[in-house]
């Protein structure tokens, strides 16, 4: 019969899994991490969408055509 103890105690294993599920968003931990990983991409998307929309509007209304 095997009397060797398991690799990790069962309670510690469950605790580890619990903590791993807790810290899912580790890239948003710091104060300024949320700004850099959410705010900057949002600003880029918003400005590019605005520029695309302005270009479509100007094109469809004939604004800014070169003579």
C-alpha atoms as a PDB file:
ATOM      1  CA  UNK A   1       0.000   0.000   0.000  1.00  0.00           C
ATOM      2  CA  UNK A   2       1.114   3.584  -0.647  1.00  0.00           C
ATOM      3  CA  UNK A   3       1.641   5.703   2.448  1.00  0.00           C
ATOM      4  CA  UNK A   4       3.217   8.606   0.552  1.00  0.00           C
ATOM      5  CA  UNK A   5       1.469  11.924   1.140  1.00  0.00           C
ATOM      6  CA  UNK A   6      -0.104  13.623  -1.907  1.00  0.00           C
ATOM      7  CA  UNK A   7       1.860  16.248  -3.794  1.00  0.00           C
ATOM      8  CA  UNK A   8      -0.147  19.144  -2.410  1.00  0.00           C
ATOM      9  CA  UNK A   9      -2.700  19.032   0.392  1.00  0.00           C
ATOM     10  CA  UNK A  10      -6.216  19.194  -0.968  1.00  0.00           C
ATOM     11  CA  UNK A  11      -7.066  22.378   0.960  1.00  0.00           C
ATOM     12  CA  UNK A  12      -4.068  24.234  -0.425  1.00  0.00           C
ATOM     13  CA  UNK A  13      -4.945  23.100  -3.926  1.00  0.00           C
ATOM     14  CA  UNK A  14      -8.476  24.458  -3.600  1.00  0.00           C
ATOM     15  CA  UNK A  15      -7.150  27.716  -2.157  1.00  0.00           C
ATOM     16  CA  UNK A  16      -4.773  28.044  -5.104  1.00  0.00           C
ATOM     17  CA  UNK A  17      -7.573  27.505  -7.605  1.00  0.00           C
ATOM     18  CA  UNK A  18      -9.707  30.060  -5.744  1.00  0.00           C
ATOM     19  CA  UNK A  19      -6.983  32.679  -5.849  1.00  0.00           C
ATOM     20  CA  UNK A  20      -6.264  31.965  -9.506  1.00  0.00           C
ATOM     21  CA  UNK A  21      -9.917  32.535 -10.352  1.00  0.00           C
ATOM     22  CA  UNK A  22      -9.879  35.733  -8.284  1.00  0.00           C
ATOM     23  CA  UNK A  23      -6.962  37.372 -10.095  1.00  0.00           C
ATOM     24  CA  UNK A  24      -8.269  37.039 -13.625  1.00  0.00           C
ATOM     25  CA  UNK A  25      -7.675  40.641 -14.672  1.00  0.00           C
ATOM     26  CA  UNK A  26      -4.129  41.067 -13.448  1.00  0.00           C
ATOM     27  CA  UNK A  27      -3.413  43.659 -16.162  1.00  0.00           C
ATOM     28  CA  UNK A  28      -5.950  46.017 -14.546  1.00  0.00           C
ATOM     29  CA  UNK A  29      -4.490  45.834 -11.029  1.00  0.00           C
ATOM     30  CA  UNK A  30      -2.632  49.128 -10.774  1.00  0.00           C
ATOM     31  CA  UNK A  31      -4.146  52.579 -10.710  1.00  0.00           C
ATOM     32  CA  UNK A  32      -2.866  53.658 -14.129  1.00  0.00           C
ATOM     33  CA  UNK A  33      -3.018  50.213 -15.746  1.00  0.00           C
ATOM     34  CA  UNK A  34      -6.721  50.650 -16.453  1.00  0.00           C
ATOM     35  CA  UNK A  35      -6.014  53.967 -18.186  1.00  0.00           C
ATOM     36  CA  UNK A  36      -3.306  52.524 -20.408  1.00  0.00           C
ATOM     37  CA  UNK A  37      -5.008  49.239 -21.305  1.00  0.00           C
ATOM     38  CA  UNK A  38      -8.554  50.606 -21.720  1.00  0.00           C
ATOM     39  CA  UNK A  39      -8.462  54.371 -22.201  1.00  0.00           C
ATOM     40  CA  UNK A  40      -5.817  54.685 -24.882  1.00  0.00           C
ATOM     41  CA  UNK A  41      -7.313  52.009 -27.182  1.00  0.00           C
ATOM     42  CA  UNK A  42     -10.767  53.515 -26.676  1.00  0.00           C
ATOM     43  CA  UNK A  43      -9.437  56.957 -27.601  1.00  0.00           C
ATOM     44  CA  UNK A  44      -7.746  55.543 -30.704  1.00  0.00           C
ATOM     45  CA  UNK A  45     -10.923  53.750 -31.797  1.00  0.00           C
ATOM     46  CA  UNK A  46     -13.091  56.810 -31.157  1.00  0.00           C
ATOM     47  CA  UNK A  47     -10.800  59.199 -33.065  1.00  0.00           C
ATOM     48  CA  UNK A  48     -10.415  56.833 -36.021  1.00  0.00           C
ATOM     49  CA  UNK A  49     -14.184  56.277 -36.204  1.00  0.00           C
ATOM     50  CA  UNK A  50     -14.724  60.039 -36.087  1.00  0.00           C
ATOM     51  CA  UNK A  51     -12.213  60.632 -38.884  1.00  0.00           C
ATOM     52  CA  UNK A  52     -13.723  57.866 -41.025  1.00  0.00           C
ATOM     53  CA  UNK A  53     -17.208  59.252 -40.453  1.00  0.00           C
ATOM     54  CA  UNK A  54     -16.091  62.774 -41.304  1.00  0.00           C
ATOM     55  CA  UNK A  55     -14.443  61.522 -44.487  1.00  0.00           C
ATOM     56  CA  UNK A  56     -17.580  59.663 -45.563  1.00  0.00           C
ATOM     57  CA  UNK A  57     -19.705  62.742 -44.838  1.00  0.00           C
ATOM     58  CA  UNK A  58     -17.379  65.054 -46.749  1.00  0.00           C
ATOM     59  CA  UNK A  59     -17.190  62.629 -49.664  1.00  0.00           C
ATOM     60  CA  UNK A  60     -20.940  62.178 -49.916  1.00  0.00           C
ATOM     61  CA  UNK A  61     -21.590  65.936 -49.704  1.00  0.00           C
ATOM     62  CA  UNK A  62     -18.739  66.952 -52.000  1.00  0.00           C
ATOM     63  CA  UNK A  63     -16.942  69.040 -49.362  1.00  0.00           C
ATOM     64  CA  UNK A  64     -13.254  69.798 -49.748  1.00  0.00           C
ATOM     65  CA  UNK A  65     -12.939  68.782 -53.387  1.00  0.00           C
ATOM     66  CA  UNK A  66      -9.889  69.966 -55.233  1.00  0.00           C
ATOM     67  CA  UNK A  67     -10.673  72.090 -58.287  1.00  0.00           C
END
